[in-house]
């Protein structure tokens, strides 16, 4: 399997890695736990390992979409300490709490060093990452956090979360990095849908001529004028286009669109 091939190549380059991040896409879910869990043994348990399943992958200048792919990243941090853990969110009669990782229950958290970095890979249907970010900033204000949402599945139980030698179908993988670990946090673009879905009725290569039988520019102007003033300002800062991955759906939701930037208007 490609996971073992990629791991062997990474081990050849960084046999003493302190942290390995593994992301896979395009494979049947039931075939993944065993090869993903076996990665931990390649480094003889001397590194910390997190990862999971995604809908698409990027390696260098290459992008993998709608096809099997594996991306492994490894790093060595001789002056740092890294601890990987699996976090869960549980609901109770008086609210909810996080368990595992650097904190116990929310009402009695352990002290956490505010320095360093926390890498977070969350399963979106079981782990409220927005609540966790707020909670983490309360416990350790200014703590740098990076990561993203695992995205291979469209419903609960269809994503895998990898932490060292175990796979889970819920929760969050966290790598807590402390000590002298230089880092820079970069924010990628974000967005939310506006307007209604429309059919591309005329196009020339990457230029869309008409949407729903009307000129594309007219459709964009109509969407713009129906937005509140604040959202019009966001519209002017940058517009992205969501292309349906399948036109044979009656309804579209999370994970059904490929997002691309609009590079110009003619």
PDB file of C-alpha atoms in Angstrom:
ATOM      1  CA  UNK A   1       0.000   0.000   0.000  1.00  0.00           C
ATOM      2  CA  UNK A   2       1.178   3.537  -0.722  1.00  0.00           C
ATOM      3  CA  UNK A   3       1.202   4.373   3.010  1.00  0.00           C
ATOM      4  CA  UNK A   4       4.066   1.973   3.680  1.00  0.00           C
ATOM      5  CA  UNK A   5       5.964   3.154   0.590  1.00  0.00           C
ATOM      6  CA  UNK A   6       5.678   6.803   1.624  1.00  0.00           C
ATOM      7  CA  UNK A   7       6.632   5.966   5.212  1.00  0.00           C
ATOM      8  CA  UNK A   8       9.730   4.059   4.122  1.00  0.00           C
ATOM      9  CA  UNK A   9      10.860   7.046   2.051  1.00  0.00           C
ATOM     10  CA  UNK A  10      10.261   9.485   4.916  1.00  0.00           C
ATOM     11  CA  UNK A  11      12.097   7.205   7.351  1.00  0.00           C
ATOM     12  CA  UNK A  12      15.043   7.063   4.948  1.00  0.00           C
ATOM     13  CA  UNK A  13      15.200  10.866   5.009  1.00  0.00           C
ATOM     14  CA  UNK A  14      14.369  11.483   8.682  1.00  0.00           C
ATOM     15  CA  UNK A  15      14.968   8.306  10.711  1.00  0.00           C
ATOM     16  CA  UNK A  16      15.028  10.319  13.957  1.00  0.00           C
ATOM     17  CA  UNK A  17      11.839  12.358  13.388  1.00  0.00           C
ATOM     18  CA  UNK A  18      10.190  13.795  16.502  1.00  0.00           C
ATOM     19  CA  UNK A  19       6.812  14.401  14.848  1.00  0.00           C
ATOM     20  CA  UNK A  20       5.116  12.779  11.843  1.00  0.00           C
ATOM     21  CA  UNK A  21       1.829  13.955  10.339  1.00  0.00           C
ATOM     22  CA  UNK A  22      -0.001  11.532   8.028  1.00  0.00           C
ATOM     23  CA  UNK A  23      -2.929  12.440   5.774  1.00  0.00           C
ATOM     24  CA  UNK A  24      -4.626  10.071   3.340  1.00  0.00           C
ATOM     25  CA  UNK A  25      -7.459  10.400   0.832  1.00  0.00           C
ATOM     26  CA  UNK A  26      -9.386   8.298  -1.647  1.00  0.00           C
ATOM     27  CA  UNK A  27      -9.183   4.891   0.085  1.00  0.00           C
ATOM     28  CA  UNK A  28     -11.988   2.746   1.448  1.00  0.00           C
ATOM     29  CA  UNK A  29     -12.260   3.623   5.132  1.00  0.00           C
ATOM     30  CA  UNK A  30     -12.146   0.037   6.394  1.00  0.00           C
ATOM     31  CA  UNK A  31      -8.774  -0.563   4.693  1.00  0.00           C
ATOM     32  CA  UNK A  32      -6.976   2.263   6.510  1.00  0.00           C
ATOM     33  CA  UNK A  33      -6.758   1.627  10.288  1.00  0.00           C
ATOM     34  CA  UNK A  34      -4.192  -1.169  10.196  1.00  0.00           C
ATOM     35  CA  UNK A  35      -1.679   0.488   7.793  1.00  0.00           C
ATOM     36  CA  UNK A  36      -2.068   3.867   9.518  1.00  0.00           C
ATOM     37  CA  UNK A  37      -1.534   2.364  12.974  1.00  0.00           C
ATOM     38  CA  UNK A  38       1.524   0.466  11.717  1.00  0.00           C
ATOM     39  CA  UNK A  39       3.292   3.760  10.945  1.00  0.00           C
ATOM     40  CA  UNK A  40       4.088   4.242  14.627  1.00  0.00           C
ATOM     41  CA  UNK A  41       6.216   1.105  14.605  1.00  0.00           C
ATOM     42  CA  UNK A  42       8.368   2.252  11.691  1.00  0.00           C
ATOM     43  CA  UNK A  43       9.980   4.818  13.995  1.00  0.00           C
ATOM     44  CA  UNK A  44       9.968   2.215  16.815  1.00  0.00           C
ATOM     45  CA  UNK A  45       7.673   4.462  18.841  1.00  0.00           C
ATOM     46  CA  UNK A  46      10.346   7.153  19.137  1.00  0.00           C
ATOM     47  CA  UNK A  47       8.281   9.860  17.419  1.00  0.00           C
ATOM     48  CA  UNK A  48       4.821  11.291  17.976  1.00  0.00           C
ATOM     49  CA  UNK A  49       2.299  10.646  15.213  1.00  0.00           C
ATOM     50  CA  UNK A  50      -0.976  12.363  14.295  1.00  0.00           C
ATOM     51  CA  UNK A  51      -3.073  12.332  11.145  1.00  0.00           C
ATOM     52  CA  UNK A  52      -6.340  11.367   9.547  1.00  0.00           C
ATOM     53  CA  UNK A  53      -8.420  11.277   6.380  1.00  0.00           C
ATOM     54  CA  UNK A  54      -8.992  14.159   3.967  1.00  0.00           C
ATOM     55  CA  UNK A  55     -10.952  14.789   0.777  1.00  0.00           C
ATOM     56  CA  UNK A  56      -7.891  16.193  -1.039  1.00  0.00           C
ATOM     57  CA  UNK A  57      -4.144  16.513  -0.470  1.00  0.00           C
ATOM     58  CA  UNK A  58      -1.340  18.874  -1.448  1.00  0.00           C
ATOM     59  CA  UNK A  59       2.326  17.880  -1.682  1.00  0.00           C
ATOM     60  CA  UNK A  60       4.673  20.546  -2.947  1.00  0.00           C
ATOM     61  CA  UNK A  61       3.075  21.871  -6.134  1.00  0.00           C
ATOM     62  CA  UNK A  62       0.906  18.791  -6.677  1.00  0.00           C
ATOM     63  CA  UNK A  63      -2.721  18.423  -5.636  1.00  0.00           C
ATOM     64  CA  UNK A  64      -4.586  15.128  -5.303  1.00  0.00           C
ATOM     65  CA  UNK A  65      -8.374  15.192  -5.596  1.00  0.00           C
ATOM     66  CA  UNK A  66     -10.846  12.336  -6.057  1.00  0.00           C
ATOM     67  CA  UNK A  67      -8.019   9.788  -6.182  1.00  0.00           C
ATOM     68  CA  UNK A  68      -6.055   7.730  -3.655  1.00  0.00           C
ATOM     69  CA  UNK A  69      -3.179   9.656  -2.151  1.00  0.00           C
ATOM     70  CA  UNK A  70      -0.859   9.773   0.855  1.00  0.00           C
ATOM     71  CA  UNK A  71       1.087  12.728   2.226  1.00  0.00           C
ATOM     72  CA  UNK A  72       3.509  12.336   5.128  1.00  0.00           C
ATOM     73  CA  UNK A  73       5.321  15.190   6.823  1.00  0.00           C
ATOM     74  CA  UNK A  74       8.092  14.731   9.333  1.00  0.00           C
ATOM     75  CA  UNK A  75      10.055  17.110  11.499  1.00  0.00           C
ATOM     76  CA  UNK A  76      12.928  16.999  13.970  1.00  0.00           C
ATOM     77  CA  UNK A  77      12.918  19.372  16.954  1.00  0.00           C
ATOM     78  CA  UNK A  78      15.962  18.667  19.122  1.00  0.00           C
ATOM     79  CA  UNK A  79      15.193  21.489  21.572  1.00  0.00           C
ATOM     80  CA  UNK A  80      11.479  20.801  21.871  1.00  0.00           C
ATOM     81  CA  UNK A  81       9.118  18.393  23.593  1.00  0.00           C
ATOM     82  CA  UNK A  82       6.172  16.932  21.648  1.00  0.00           C
ATOM     83  CA  UNK A  83       3.197  15.037  23.033  1.00  0.00           C
ATOM     84  CA  UNK A  84       0.450  13.602  20.825  1.00  0.00           C
ATOM     85  CA  UNK A  85      -2.960  12.898  22.318  1.00  0.00           C
ATOM     86  CA  UNK A  86      -6.559  12.156  21.433  1.00  0.00           C
ATOM     87  CA  UNK A  87      -9.197  14.614  22.643  1.00  0.00           C
ATOM     88  CA  UNK A  88     -12.909  13.941  22.988  1.00  0.00           C
ATOM     89  CA  UNK A  89     -15.876  16.191  23.665  1.00  0.00           C
ATOM     90  CA  UNK A  90     -18.637  14.834  25.899  1.00  0.00           C
ATOM     91  CA  UNK A  91     -21.995  16.323  26.782  1.00  0.00           C
ATOM     92  CA  UNK A  92     -23.416  16.263  30.287  1.00  0.00           C
ATOM     93  CA  UNK A  93     -26.495  17.544  32.076  1.00  0.00           C
ATOM     94  CA  UNK A  94     -24.726  20.795  32.969  1.00  0.00           C
ATOM     95  CA  UNK A  95     -23.019  21.386  29.607  1.00  0.00           C
ATOM     96  CA  UNK A  96     -20.038  19.728  27.994  1.00  0.00           C
ATOM     97  CA  UNK A  97     -16.374  19.050  28.659  1.00  0.00           C
ATOM     98  CA  UNK A  98     -13.165  18.058  26.887  1.00  0.00           C
ATOM     99  CA  UNK A  99     -11.207  15.018  27.958  1.00  0.00           C
ATOM    100  CA  UNK A 100      -7.753  13.761  27.076  1.00  0.00           C
ATOM    101  CA  UNK A 101      -4.715  15.703  25.947  1.00  0.00           C
ATOM    102  CA  UNK A 102      -3.213  18.490  28.037  1.00  0.00           C
ATOM    103  CA  UNK A 103      -6.490  19.065  29.920  1.00  0.00           C
ATOM    104  CA  UNK A 104      -8.827  16.992  31.992  1.00  0.00           C
ATOM    105  CA  UNK A 105     -12.436  18.031  32.421  1.00  0.00           C
ATOM    106  CA  UNK A 106     -13.174  21.680  31.705  1.00  0.00           C
ATOM    107  CA  UNK A 107     -13.991  22.431  35.347  1.00  0.00           C
ATOM    108  CA  UNK A 108     -10.598  21.228  36.586  1.00  0.00           C
ATOM    109  CA  UNK A 109      -7.989  21.761  33.869  1.00  0.00           C
ATOM    110  CA  UNK A 110      -4.325  21.137  34.408  1.00  0.00           C
ATOM    111  CA  UNK A 111      -1.983  24.117  33.904  1.00  0.00           C
ATOM    112  CA  UNK A 112      -0.712  24.388  30.342  1.00  0.00           C
ATOM    113  CA  UNK A 113       2.447  26.150  29.200  1.00  0.00           C
ATOM    114  CA  UNK A 114       1.443  29.159  27.080  1.00  0.00           C
ATOM    115  CA  UNK A 115       4.550  28.933  24.910  1.00  0.00           C
ATOM    116  CA  UNK A 116       5.031  26.678  21.950  1.00  0.00           C
ATOM    117  CA  UNK A 117       2.476  25.441  19.481  1.00  0.00           C
ATOM    118  CA  UNK A 118      -0.555  23.159  19.310  1.00  0.00           C
ATOM    119  CA  UNK A 119      -1.328  21.265  16.086  1.00  0.00           C
ATOM    120  CA  UNK A 120      -5.000  20.258  15.870  1.00  0.00           C
ATOM    121  CA  UNK A 121      -6.674  17.841  13.406  1.00  0.00           C
ATOM    122  CA  UNK A 122     -10.378  17.604  14.280  1.00  0.00           C
ATOM    123  CA  UNK A 123     -13.200  15.316  13.155  1.00  0.00           C
ATOM    124  CA  UNK A 124     -15.949  17.842  12.280  1.00  0.00           C
ATOM    125  CA  UNK A 125     -19.050  15.859  13.258  1.00  0.00           C
ATOM    126  CA  UNK A 126     -17.983  14.902  16.782  1.00  0.00           C
ATOM    127  CA  UNK A 127     -15.611  17.615  17.939  1.00  0.00           C
ATOM    128  CA  UNK A 128     -16.683  21.303  18.282  1.00  0.00           C
ATOM    129  CA  UNK A 129     -13.392  22.892  17.342  1.00  0.00           C
ATOM    130  CA  UNK A 130     -14.785  26.413  17.776  1.00  0.00           C
ATOM    131  CA  UNK A 131     -15.618  25.669  21.415  1.00  0.00           C
ATOM    132  CA  UNK A 132     -12.233  24.048  21.906  1.00  0.00           C
ATOM    133  CA  UNK A 133     -10.365  27.072  20.563  1.00  0.00           C
ATOM    134  CA  UNK A 134     -12.267  29.320  22.965  1.00  0.00           C
ATOM    135  CA  UNK A 135     -11.607  26.945  25.853  1.00  0.00           C
ATOM    136  CA  UNK A 136      -7.912  26.633  24.994  1.00  0.00           C
ATOM    137  CA  UNK A 137      -7.486  30.402  24.859  1.00  0.00           C
ATOM    138  CA  UNK A 138      -9.100  30.709  28.287  1.00  0.00           C
ATOM    139  CA  UNK A 139      -6.678  28.190  29.777  1.00  0.00           C
ATOM    140  CA  UNK A 140      -3.585  29.442  27.925  1.00  0.00           C
ATOM    141  CA  UNK A 141      -4.148  32.926  26.430  1.00  0.00           C
ATOM    142  CA  UNK A 142      -1.986  33.558  23.413  1.00  0.00           C
ATOM    143  CA  UNK A 143      -1.260  29.876  22.752  1.00  0.00           C
ATOM    144  CA  UNK A 144      -0.574  29.417  19.020  1.00  0.00           C
ATOM    145  CA  UNK A 145      -2.837  26.832  17.362  1.00  0.00           C
ATOM    146  CA  UNK A 146      -2.717  25.513  13.790  1.00  0.00           C
ATOM    147  CA  UNK A 147      -4.375  22.660  11.948  1.00  0.00           C
ATOM    148  CA  UNK A 148      -7.659  21.938  10.247  1.00  0.00           C
ATOM    149  CA  UNK A 149     -10.723  19.761   9.867  1.00  0.00           C
ATOM    150  CA  UNK A 150     -10.547  16.191   8.618  1.00  0.00           C
ATOM    151  CA  UNK A 151     -12.754  16.049   5.546  1.00  0.00           C
ATOM    152  CA  UNK A 152     -12.984  12.639   3.886  1.00  0.00           C
ATOM    153  CA  UNK A 153     -16.488  11.844   5.144  1.00  0.00           C
ATOM    154  CA  UNK A 154     -19.819  13.640   4.815  1.00  0.00           C
ATOM    155  CA  UNK A 155     -21.424  12.168   7.931  1.00  0.00           C
ATOM    156  CA  UNK A 156     -20.429  10.934  11.420  1.00  0.00           C
ATOM    157  CA  UNK A 157     -18.165   7.907  11.502  1.00  0.00           C
ATOM    158  CA  UNK A 158     -16.730   8.449   8.008  1.00  0.00           C
ATOM    159  CA  UNK A 159     -13.446  10.066   9.062  1.00  0.00           C
ATOM    160  CA  UNK A 160     -10.457   8.553  10.828  1.00  0.00           C
ATOM    161  CA  UNK A 161      -8.392  10.325  13.499  1.00  0.00           C
ATOM    162  CA  UNK A 162      -4.876   8.925  13.979  1.00  0.00           C
ATOM    163  CA  UNK A 163      -2.924   9.341  17.232  1.00  0.00           C
ATOM    164  CA  UNK A 164       0.303   7.343  17.510  1.00  0.00           C
ATOM    165  CA  UNK A 165      -0.689   3.673  17.110  1.00  0.00           C
ATOM    166  CA  UNK A 166      -4.484   4.041  17.305  1.00  0.00           C
ATOM    167  CA  UNK A 167      -7.222   5.171  14.914  1.00  0.00           C
ATOM    168  CA  UNK A 168     -10.525   6.657  16.081  1.00  0.00           C
ATOM    169  CA  UNK A 169     -13.670   7.651  14.195  1.00  0.00           C
ATOM    170  CA  UNK A 170     -14.325  10.693  16.366  1.00  0.00           C
ATOM    171  CA  UNK A 171     -12.589  13.366  18.403  1.00  0.00           C
ATOM    172  CA  UNK A 172      -9.430  15.290  17.667  1.00  0.00           C
ATOM    173  CA  UNK A 173      -5.724  14.580  17.219  1.00  0.00           C
ATOM    174  CA  UNK A 174      -3.482  17.070  19.001  1.00  0.00           C
ATOM    175  CA  UNK A 175       0.296  17.478  18.975  1.00  0.00           C
ATOM    176  CA  UNK A 176       1.381  19.773  21.822  1.00  0.00           C
ATOM    177  CA  UNK A 177       4.805  21.246  21.065  1.00  0.00           C
ATOM    178  CA  UNK A 178       6.748  23.063  23.781  1.00  0.00           C
ATOM    179  CA  UNK A 179      10.295  24.243  24.223  1.00  0.00           C
ATOM    180  CA  UNK A 180      12.426  25.986  21.635  1.00  0.00           C
ATOM    181  CA  UNK A 181      10.354  25.328  18.491  1.00  0.00           C
ATOM    182  CA  UNK A 182      10.489  28.266  16.035  1.00  0.00           C
ATOM    183  CA  UNK A 183       7.220  28.598  14.134  1.00  0.00           C
ATOM    184  CA  UNK A 184       5.139  31.000  12.051  1.00  0.00           C
ATOM    185  CA  UNK A 185       1.339  30.811  11.785  1.00  0.00           C
ATOM    186  CA  UNK A 186      -0.188  31.475   8.344  1.00  0.00           C
ATOM    187  CA  UNK A 187      -3.944  31.768   7.781  1.00  0.00           C
ATOM    188  CA  UNK A 188      -5.459  30.399   4.563  1.00  0.00           C
ATOM    189  CA  UNK A 189      -8.494  31.835   2.852  1.00  0.00           C
ATOM    190  CA  UNK A 190     -11.929  31.162   4.279  1.00  0.00           C
ATOM    191  CA  UNK A 191     -15.434  31.743   3.037  1.00  0.00           C
ATOM    192  CA  UNK A 192     -19.105  30.908   3.234  1.00  0.00           C
ATOM    193  CA  UNK A 193     -21.728  30.470   0.522  1.00  0.00           C
ATOM    194  CA  UNK A 194     -23.781  33.367  -0.841  1.00  0.00           C
ATOM    195  CA  UNK A 195     -26.541  33.362  -3.443  1.00  0.00           C
ATOM    196  CA  UNK A 196     -28.144  30.275  -4.961  1.00  0.00           C
ATOM    197  CA  UNK A 197     -26.643  27.391  -6.920  1.00  0.00           C
ATOM    198  CA  UNK A 198     -26.636  28.058 -10.661  1.00  0.00           C
ATOM    199  CA  UNK A 199     -25.874  26.010 -13.767  1.00  0.00           C
ATOM    200  CA  UNK A 200     -23.011  27.063 -16.035  1.00  0.00           C
ATOM    201  CA  UNK A 201     -24.802  27.416 -19.371  1.00  0.00           C
ATOM    202  CA  UNK A 202     -21.905  28.758 -21.465  1.00  0.00           C
ATOM    203  CA  UNK A 203     -18.150  28.672 -20.898  1.00  0.00           C
ATOM    204  CA  UNK A 204     -14.873  28.895 -22.782  1.00  0.00           C
ATOM    205  CA  UNK A 205     -12.000  27.083 -21.098  1.00  0.00           C
ATOM    206  CA  UNK A 206     -11.758  28.732 -17.647  1.00  0.00           C
ATOM    207  CA  UNK A 207     -14.015  31.678 -18.549  1.00  0.00           C
ATOM    208  CA  UNK A 208     -17.662  31.404 -17.512  1.00  0.00           C
ATOM    209  CA  UNK A 209     -19.885  33.282 -19.959  1.00  0.00           C
ATOM    210  CA  UNK A 210     -23.397  32.652 -18.632  1.00  0.00           C
ATOM    211  CA  UNK A 211     -24.947  31.289 -15.436  1.00  0.00           C
ATOM    212  CA  UNK A 212     -28.511  30.064 -15.554  1.00  0.00           C
ATOM    213  CA  UNK A 213     -28.895  31.445 -19.073  1.00  0.00           C
ATOM    214  CA  UNK A 214     -27.893  35.013 -18.101  1.00  0.00           C
ATOM    215  CA  UNK A 215     -24.533  36.796 -18.371  1.00  0.00           C
ATOM    216  CA  UNK A 216     -22.307  35.778 -15.465  1.00  0.00           C
ATOM    217  CA  UNK A 217     -21.524  39.401 -14.600  1.00  0.00           C
ATOM    218  CA  UNK A 218     -25.223  40.224 -14.332  1.00  0.00           C
ATOM    219  CA  UNK A 219     -25.755  37.284 -11.970  1.00  0.00           C
ATOM    220  CA  UNK A 220     -22.843  38.439  -9.773  1.00  0.00           C
ATOM    221  CA  UNK A 221     -24.184  41.995  -9.698  1.00  0.00           C
ATOM    222  CA  UNK A 222     -27.591  40.697  -8.629  1.00  0.00           C
ATOM    223  CA  UNK A 223     -26.057  38.661  -5.801  1.00  0.00           C
ATOM    224  CA  UNK A 224     -23.956  41.647  -4.713  1.00  0.00           C
ATOM    225  CA  UNK A 225     -26.905  44.073  -4.520  1.00  0.00           C
ATOM    226  CA  UNK A 226     -28.896  41.631  -2.370  1.00  0.00           C
ATOM    227  CA  UNK A 227     -26.142  41.401   0.255  1.00  0.00           C
ATOM    228  CA  UNK A 228     -26.014  43.522   3.436  1.00  0.00           C
ATOM    229  CA  UNK A 229     -23.461  46.359   3.343  1.00  0.00           C
ATOM    230  CA  UNK A 230     -20.917  44.547   5.535  1.00  0.00           C
ATOM    231  CA  UNK A 231     -21.021  41.481   3.318  1.00  0.00           C
ATOM    232  CA  UNK A 232     -20.686  43.631   0.209  1.00  0.00           C
ATOM    233  CA  UNK A 233     -17.363  44.830   1.623  1.00  0.00           C
ATOM    234  CA  UNK A 234     -16.234  41.218   2.063  1.00  0.00           C
ATOM    235  CA  UNK A 235     -17.406  40.469  -1.482  1.00  0.00           C
ATOM    236  CA  UNK A 236     -15.154  43.235  -2.812  1.00  0.00           C
ATOM    237  CA  UNK A 237     -12.094  41.894  -0.980  1.00  0.00           C
ATOM    238  CA  UNK A 238     -12.107  38.572  -2.768  1.00  0.00           C
ATOM    239  CA  UNK A 239     -14.599  36.257  -4.435  1.00  0.00           C
ATOM    240  CA  UNK A 240     -14.326  32.494  -4.675  1.00  0.00           C
ATOM    241  CA  UNK A 241     -16.304  30.035  -6.750  1.00  0.00           C
ATOM    242  CA  UNK A 242     -17.691  26.726  -5.535  1.00  0.00           C
ATOM    243  CA  UNK A 243     -17.837  24.086  -8.286  1.00  0.00           C
ATOM    244  CA  UNK A 244     -20.117  21.134  -7.517  1.00  0.00           C
ATOM    245  CA  UNK A 245     -18.208  17.854  -7.472  1.00  0.00           C
ATOM    246  CA  UNK A 246     -21.334  16.137  -8.828  1.00  0.00           C
ATOM    247  CA  UNK A 247     -24.210  17.751 -10.689  1.00  0.00           C
ATOM    248  CA  UNK A 248     -26.510  14.816  -9.954  1.00  0.00           C
ATOM    249  CA  UNK A 249     -27.466  15.893  -6.434  1.00  0.00           C
ATOM    250  CA  UNK A 250     -30.803  17.374  -5.465  1.00  0.00           C
ATOM    251  CA  UNK A 251     -29.294  19.210  -2.522  1.00  0.00           C
ATOM    252  CA  UNK A 252     -25.767  20.436  -1.839  1.00  0.00           C
ATOM    253  CA  UNK A 253     -23.978  20.811   1.472  1.00  0.00           C
ATOM    254  CA  UNK A 254     -20.635  20.457   3.257  1.00  0.00           C
ATOM    255  CA  UNK A 255     -17.986  18.823   1.101  1.00  0.00           C
ATOM    256  CA  UNK A 256     -19.958  18.994  -2.148  1.00  0.00           C
ATOM    257  CA  UNK A 257     -17.969  21.859  -3.719  1.00  0.00           C
ATOM    258  CA  UNK A 258     -14.447  22.408  -4.996  1.00  0.00           C
ATOM    259  CA  UNK A 259     -13.416  25.971  -4.086  1.00  0.00           C
ATOM    260  CA  UNK A 260     -11.427  28.092  -6.526  1.00  0.00           C
ATOM    261  CA  UNK A 261     -10.507  31.792  -6.649  1.00  0.00           C
ATOM    262  CA  UNK A 262     -12.059  34.117  -9.219  1.00  0.00           C
ATOM    263  CA  UNK A 263      -9.013  35.604 -10.947  1.00  0.00           C
ATOM    264  CA  UNK A 264     -10.712  38.218 -13.117  1.00  0.00           C
ATOM    265  CA  UNK A 265     -13.902  39.552 -14.652  1.00  0.00           C
ATOM    266  CA  UNK A 266     -14.429  40.236 -18.357  1.00  0.00           C
TER     267      UNK A 266
END
